[in-house]
């Protein structure tokens, strides 16, 4: 799939979408296959009134880049894209046929990472004093709420940012993503008494030492976000189909997994 530079004041611009069976993708400049609920034997429930217990979150596959961001970036569009979980949103298309609801961020991760807390800001990126949490390992490495570096560790911005710019990006992408995800999970919880959130990512085939990684890496933040018996059922299902599985290595889950995974409730 190709990336696109977009104008955020365009009436057709959509940063975040919620989709399920029979819904059409909302993504400017990119055409995805649409599923016909009837043809796939999927019940055509309205997501506003019915949510399955399984909800999918796709935070990092976005490939829309605000034009003003691209114009002032130190990198070209191709270099900005290396932070994407490339085409992961295409992998979840089949789930929609089963009326599983997917919350998808369509804006490139280089612009803002919705899998970070709203205060995970890197103070060295700003021209003036800004309120921020104690820097996490990710922030120190250059991959906070507003990434400082791309995957090749090249600086993204030409100049320091303003606090207003951080607030603008939060309002444009972060707030709507988490509001939509939270509301969807609340509905699932009300209707089923529980929910299972699948926050989907991708990674290279090998680790930094060139050693092969498992086909599927399941992250439960080291046993804190999913019931162990249910986790075992999921991993067994995958291995029964001939794939390898690893837990929490090299990725145990980020902000979304921690914030919405509640093993005790």
Coordinates of N, CA and C in Angstrom, one line a residue, residues 27-170:
X27 N -10.3 5.8 4.4 CA -8.9 6.1 4.3 C -8.6 6.8 3.0
X28 N -8.2 8.1 3.1 CA -8.1 8.9 1.9 C -6.9 8.4 1.0
X29 N -7.2 8.3 -0.3 CA -6.1 8.0 -1.2 C -5.7 6.5 -1.3
X30 N -6.4 5.7 -0.5 CA -6.0 4.3 -0.5 C -7.3 3.4 -0.6
X31 N -7.3 2.5 -1.5 CA -8.5 1.6 -1.7 C -8.2 0.2 -1.1
X32 N -9.1 -0.2 -0.2 CA -9.0 -1.5 0.4 C -10.2 -2.3 0.0
X33 N -10.1 -3.7 0.0 CA -11.2 -4.5 -0.4 C -12.3 -4.4 0.7
X34 N -13.6 -4.2 0.3 CA -14.7 -4.1 1.2 C -15.3 -5.5 1.3
X35 N -15.7 -5.8 2.5 CA -16.4 -7.1 2.7 C -17.9 -6.9 2.7
X36 N -18.5 -7.9 2.1 CA -20.0 -7.9 2.0 C -20.5 -8.9 3.1
X37 N -21.2 -8.4 4.1 CA -21.6 -9.2 5.3 C -22.4 -10.4 4.9
X38 N -23.3 -10.2 4.0 CA -24.2 -11.3 3.6 C -23.4 -12.4 2.9
X39 N -22.5 -12.0 2.0 CA -21.7 -13.0 1.3 C -20.8 -13.8 2.2
X40 N -20.4 -13.2 3.3 CA -19.5 -13.9 4.2 C -20.3 -14.5 5.4
X41 N -21.6 -14.6 5.3 CA -22.4 -15.1 6.4 C -22.2 -14.4 7.8
X42 N -21.9 -13.2 7.7 CA -21.6 -12.4 8.9 C -22.9 -11.6 9.3
X43 N -23.3 -11.6 10.5 CA -24.4 -10.8 10.9 C -24.1 -9.3 10.8
X44 N -25.0 -8.6 10.1 CA -24.8 -7.2 9.9 C -25.3 -6.3 11.0
X45 N -24.6 -6.5 12.2 CA -25.0 -5.7 13.3 C -24.4 -4.3 13.2
X46 N -25.1 -3.3 13.8 CA -24.7 -2.0 13.8 C -23.7 -1.9 15.0
X47 N -22.5 -1.4 14.7 CA -21.5 -1.3 15.8 C -21.9 -0.4 16.9
X48 N -22.8 0.5 16.7 CA -23.3 1.4 17.8 C -24.2 0.6 18.8
X49 N -24.8 -0.5 18.3 CA -25.7 -1.2 19.2 C -25.2 -2.6 19.6
X50 N -24.3 -3.2 18.8 CA -23.7 -4.5 19.1 C -22.2 -4.5 18.8
X51 N -21.5 -5.0 19.8 CA -20.1 -5.2 19.7 C -19.7 -6.6 20.2
X52 N -19.0 -7.3 19.4 CA -18.5 -8.6 19.8 C -17.5 -8.4 21.0
X53 N -17.3 -9.5 21.7 CA -16.4 -9.4 22.9 C -15.0 -9.2 22.4
X54 N -14.6 -9.6 21.2 CA -13.3 -9.4 20.7 C -13.2 -8.1 19.9
X55 N -12.3 -7.2 20.3 CA -12.1 -5.9 19.6 C -10.7 -5.9 19.2
X56 N -10.4 -5.4 18.0 CA -9.1 -5.3 17.5 C -8.6 -3.8 17.4
X57 N -7.4 -3.6 17.9 CA -6.8 -2.2 17.8 C -5.6 -2.3 16.9
X58 N -5.6 -1.3 15.9 CA -4.5 -1.3 14.9 C -3.8 0.1 15.0
X59 N -2.9 0.3 15.8 CA -2.4 1.7 16.1 C -1.3 2.2 15.2
X60 N -0.5 1.3 14.5 CA 0.7 1.7 13.9 C 0.8 1.5 12.4
X61 N -0.3 1.1 11.7 CA -0.3 0.9 10.3 C -0.6 2.1 9.5
X62 N -1.0 3.2 10.1 CA -1.4 4.4 9.4 C -0.3 4.9 8.4
X63 N -0.8 5.3 7.2 CA 0.1 5.8 6.2 C -0.4 7.1 5.5
X64 N -1.2 7.9 6.3 CA -1.5 9.3 5.9 C -0.6 10.2 6.7
X65 N 0.0 11.1 6.0 CA 0.9 12.1 6.6 C 0.5 13.5 6.3
X66 N 0.2 14.3 7.3 CA -0.2 15.7 7.1 C 0.8 16.4 6.3
X67 N 0.3 17.2 5.3 CA 1.2 17.8 4.4 C 2.1 18.8 5.0
X68 N 1.6 19.5 6.0 CA 2.5 20.5 6.7 C 3.6 19.8 7.5
X69 N 3.3 18.7 8.0 CA 4.4 17.9 8.7 C 5.4 17.4 7.7
X70 N 5.0 16.9 6.6 CA 5.9 16.4 5.6 C 6.8 17.5 5.1
X71 N 6.2 18.7 4.8 CA 6.9 19.8 4.3 C 8.0 20.3 5.2
X72 N 7.8 20.2 6.5 CA 8.8 20.7 7.4 C 9.7 19.7 8.1
X73 N 9.5 18.4 7.7 CA 10.3 17.3 8.2 C 11.7 17.3 7.7
X74 N 12.6 16.8 8.4 CA 14.0 16.6 8.0 C 14.1 15.4 7.1
X75 N 13.1 14.6 7.0 CA 13.1 13.4 6.2 C 12.1 13.4 5.1
X76 N 12.3 12.6 4.0 CA 11.3 12.4 3.0 C 10.2 11.4 3.5
X77 N 9.2 11.3 2.7 CA 8.1 10.4 3.0 C 8.5 9.0 3.2
X78 N 9.4 8.5 2.4 CA 9.9 7.1 2.4 C 10.6 6.8 3.8
X79 N 11.4 7.8 4.2 CA 12.1 7.6 5.5 C 11.2 7.7 6.7
X80 N 10.1 8.5 6.6 CA 9.2 8.6 7.7 C 8.4 7.3 7.8
X81 N 8.2 6.6 6.7 CA 7.4 5.4 6.7 C 8.0 4.2 7.5
X82 N 9.3 4.3 7.7 CA 9.9 3.1 8.3 C 9.5 2.8 9.8
X83 N 8.7 3.7 10.3 CA 8.1 3.5 11.7 C 6.8 2.8 11.6
X84 N 6.2 2.6 10.4 CA 4.9 2.0 10.2 C 5.0 0.5 10.5
X85 N 3.9 -0.1 11.1 CA 3.7 -1.5 11.0 C 3.1 -1.8 9.7
X86 N 3.9 -2.0 8.7 CA 3.5 -1.9 7.3 C 2.4 -2.8 7.0
X87 N 1.2 -2.3 6.5 CA 0.1 -3.0 5.9 C -0.6 -4.0 7.0
X88 N -0.4 -3.8 8.2 CA -1.0 -4.6 9.2 C -2.5 -4.5 9.1
X89 N -3.0 -3.3 8.8 CA -4.5 -3.1 8.7 C -5.0 -4.0 7.6
X90 N -4.2 -4.4 6.6 CA -4.7 -5.3 5.5 C -4.9 -6.7 6.1
X91 N -4.0 -7.1 7.1 CA -4.1 -8.4 7.6 C -5.4 -8.6 8.4
X92 N -6.0 -7.6 9.0 CA -7.1 -7.8 9.8 C -8.4 -7.7 9.0
X93 N -8.3 -7.5 7.7 CA -9.6 -7.4 6.9 C -10.5 -8.6 7.1
X94 N -9.9 -9.8 7.1 CA -10.7 -11.0 7.2 C -11.6 -11.1 8.5
X95 N -11.1 -10.4 9.6 CA -11.8 -10.4 10.8 C -13.2 -9.7 10.7
X96 N -13.2 -8.7 9.8 CA -14.4 -7.9 9.7 C -15.6 -8.7 9.2
X97 N -15.3 -9.8 8.4 CA -16.3 -10.6 7.9 C -17.0 -11.4 9.1
X98 N -16.4 -11.4 10.2 CA -17.0 -12.1 11.4 C -17.6 -11.0 12.3
X99 N -17.8 -9.8 11.8 CA -18.3 -8.7 12.6 C -17.5 -8.3 13.8
X100 N -16.2 -8.6 13.7 CA -15.2 -8.2 14.8 C -14.9 -6.7 14.5
X101 N -15.0 -5.9 15.5 CA -14.8 -4.4 15.3 C -13.3 -4.1 15.4
X102 N -12.9 -3.3 14.4 CA -11.5 -2.8 14.4 C -11.4 -1.3 14.5
X103 N -10.6 -0.9 15.5 CA -10.3 0.5 15.6 C -8.9 0.8 15.0
X104 N -8.8 1.6 13.9 CA -7.6 1.8 13.2 C -7.2 3.2 13.1
X105 N -5.9 3.5 13.4 CA -5.3 4.8 13.2 C -4.8 4.9 11.8
X106 N -5.2 5.9 11.0 CA -4.8 6.0 9.7 C -3.6 7.0 9.5
X107 N -3.2 7.7 10.5 CA -2.1 8.6 10.5 C -0.8 8.0 10.8
X108 N 0.3 8.3 10.1 CA 1.6 7.7 10.2 C 2.1 7.9 11.7
X109 N 2.8 6.8 12.1 CA 3.3 6.8 13.5 C 4.4 7.9 13.7
X110 N 5.1 8.3 12.6 CA 6.1 9.3 12.7 C 5.5 10.7 13.2
X111 N 4.2 10.9 12.9 CA 3.5 12.1 13.3 C 3.1 12.0 14.8
X112 N 2.6 10.9 15.2 CA 2.2 10.7 16.6 C 2.0 9.2 16.9
X113 N 2.4 8.7 18.0 CA 2.3 7.3 18.4 C 1.1 7.2 19.4
X114 N 0.0 6.6 18.9 CA -1.1 6.5 19.8 C -0.9 5.4 20.9
X115 N 0.2 4.6 20.7 CA 0.5 3.6 21.7 C 1.5 4.1 22.8
X116 N 1.3 5.3 23.1 CA 2.0 6.0 24.2 C 1.1 6.8 25.0
X117 N 1.4 7.0 26.3 CA 0.5 7.9 27.1 C 0.6 9.3 26.6
X118 N -0.5 10.1 26.9 CA -0.6 11.5 26.4 C 0.5 12.4 26.9
X119 N 1.2 12.0 28.0 CA 2.3 12.9 28.5 C 3.6 12.3 28.3
X120 N 3.8 11.3 27.4 CA 5.1 10.7 27.1 C 5.8 11.6 26.1
X121 N 6.1 12.8 26.5 CA 6.8 13.8 25.6 C 8.3 13.9 25.9
X122 N 9.0 14.1 24.8 CA 10.5 14.2 24.9 C 10.8 15.7 25.0
X123 N 11.2 16.2 26.2 CA 11.4 17.6 26.4 C 12.4 18.2 25.5
X124 N 13.4 17.5 25.1 CA 14.5 18.0 24.3 C 14.0 18.4 22.9
X125 N 12.8 18.0 22.5 CA 12.2 18.3 21.2 C 11.5 19.7 21.2
X126 N 11.4 20.3 22.3 CA 10.6 21.5 22.4 C 11.4 22.8 22.6
X127 N 10.9 23.8 22.0 CA 11.6 25.1 22.2 C 11.4 25.7 23.6
X128 N 10.3 25.4 24.2 CA 10.0 26.0 25.5 C 9.7 24.9 26.5
X129 N 9.6 25.3 27.8 CA 9.2 24.3 28.8 C 7.9 23.7 28.5
X130 N 7.8 22.4 28.7 CA 6.5 21.7 28.5 C 6.3 20.6 29.6
X131 N 5.1 20.5 30.0 CA 4.8 19.5 31.0 C 4.9 18.1 30.4
X132 N 5.6 17.2 31.0 CA 5.8 15.8 30.5 C 6.0 14.9 31.7
X133 N 5.7 13.6 31.5 CA 6.0 12.6 32.5 C 7.5 12.4 32.6
X134 N 7.9 11.7 33.7 CA 9.3 11.2 33.8 C 9.6 10.4 32.5
X135 N 10.7 10.7 31.8 CA 10.9 10.0 30.5 C 11.1 8.5 30.7
X136 N 10.3 7.7 29.9 CA 10.4 6.3 29.9 C 11.6 5.9 29.0
X137 N 11.8 4.6 29.0 CA 12.9 4.0 28.2 C 12.6 4.4 26.7
X138 N 11.4 4.3 26.3 CA 11.0 4.6 24.9 C 11.3 6.1 24.5
X139 N 10.9 7.0 25.5 CA 11.1 8.4 25.2 C 12.6 8.7 25.2
X140 N 13.4 8.1 26.1 CA 14.8 8.4 26.1 C 15.4 7.9 24.8
X141 N 14.9 6.8 24.2 CA 15.4 6.2 23.0 C 15.0 7.0 21.7
X142 N 14.1 8.0 21.9 CA 13.6 8.8 20.8 C 12.3 8.4 20.2
X143 N 11.6 7.5 20.9 CA 10.3 7.0 20.4 C 9.2 7.2 21.4
X144 N 8.9 8.5 21.7 CA 7.9 8.8 22.6 C 6.6 9.1 21.9
X145 N 5.7 9.8 22.5 CA 4.4 10.2 21.9 C 4.6 10.8 20.5
X146 N 5.5 11.8 20.5 CA 5.9 12.4 19.2 C 7.3 11.9 18.9
X147 N 7.5 10.9 18.1 CA 8.8 10.3 17.8 C 9.9 11.4 17.4
X148 N 11.0 11.3 18.0 CA 12.1 12.2 17.6 C 13.0 11.6 16.5
X149 N 13.0 10.3 16.4 CA 13.8 9.6 15.4 C 12.9 8.6 14.6
X150 N 13.4 8.3 13.3 CA 12.7 7.3 12.6 C 13.4 5.9 13.0
X151 N 13.0 4.8 12.4 CA 13.6 3.5 12.7 C 15.0 3.4 12.4
X152 N 15.5 4.2 11.5 CA 17.0 4.2 11.2 C 17.7 5.2 12.1
X153 N 17.0 5.7 13.1 CA 17.6 6.6 14.1 C 18.1 8.0 13.4
X154 N 17.3 8.4 12.5 CA 17.6 9.7 11.9 C 16.5 10.7 12.4
X155 N 17.0 12.0 12.8 CA 16.0 12.9 13.3 C 14.9 13.3 12.4
X156 N 13.7 13.3 12.9 CA 12.5 13.6 12.1 C 12.3 15.1 11.9
X157 N 12.6 15.9 12.9 CA 12.2 17.3 12.8 C 13.4 18.2 12.5
X158 N 13.2 19.2 11.8 CA 14.2 20.2 11.5 C 14.5 21.2 12.6
X159 N 13.4 21.5 13.4 CA 13.5 22.5 14.4 C 12.7 22.1 15.6
X160 N 12.9 22.7 16.7 CA 12.2 22.4 17.9 C 10.7 22.7 17.7
X161 N 9.9 21.9 18.4 CA 8.4 22.0 18.3 C 7.9 22.9 19.4
X162 N 6.6 23.4 19.3 CA 6.0 24.2 20.3 C 5.0 23.3 21.1
X163 N 4.6 23.8 22.2 CA 3.6 23.1 23.0 C 2.3 23.0 22.3
X164 N 2.0 24.1 21.5 CA 0.7 24.1 20.8 C 0.7 23.0 19.7
X165 N 1.9 22.7 19.1 CA 1.9 21.6 18.1 C 1.6 20.3 18.8
X166 N 2.2 20.1 20.0 CA 1.9 18.8 20.7 C 0.4 18.7 21.0
X167 N -0.2 19.8 21.4 CA -1.6 19.8 21.7 C -2.5 19.5 20.4
X168 N -2.0 20.1 19.3 CA -2.7 19.9 18.1 C -2.7 18.5 17.6
X169 N -1.6 17.8 17.7 CA -1.5 16.4 17.3 C -2.3 15.5 18.3
X170 N -2.2 15.8 19.5 CA -3.0 15.0 20.5 C -4.5 15.1 20.2

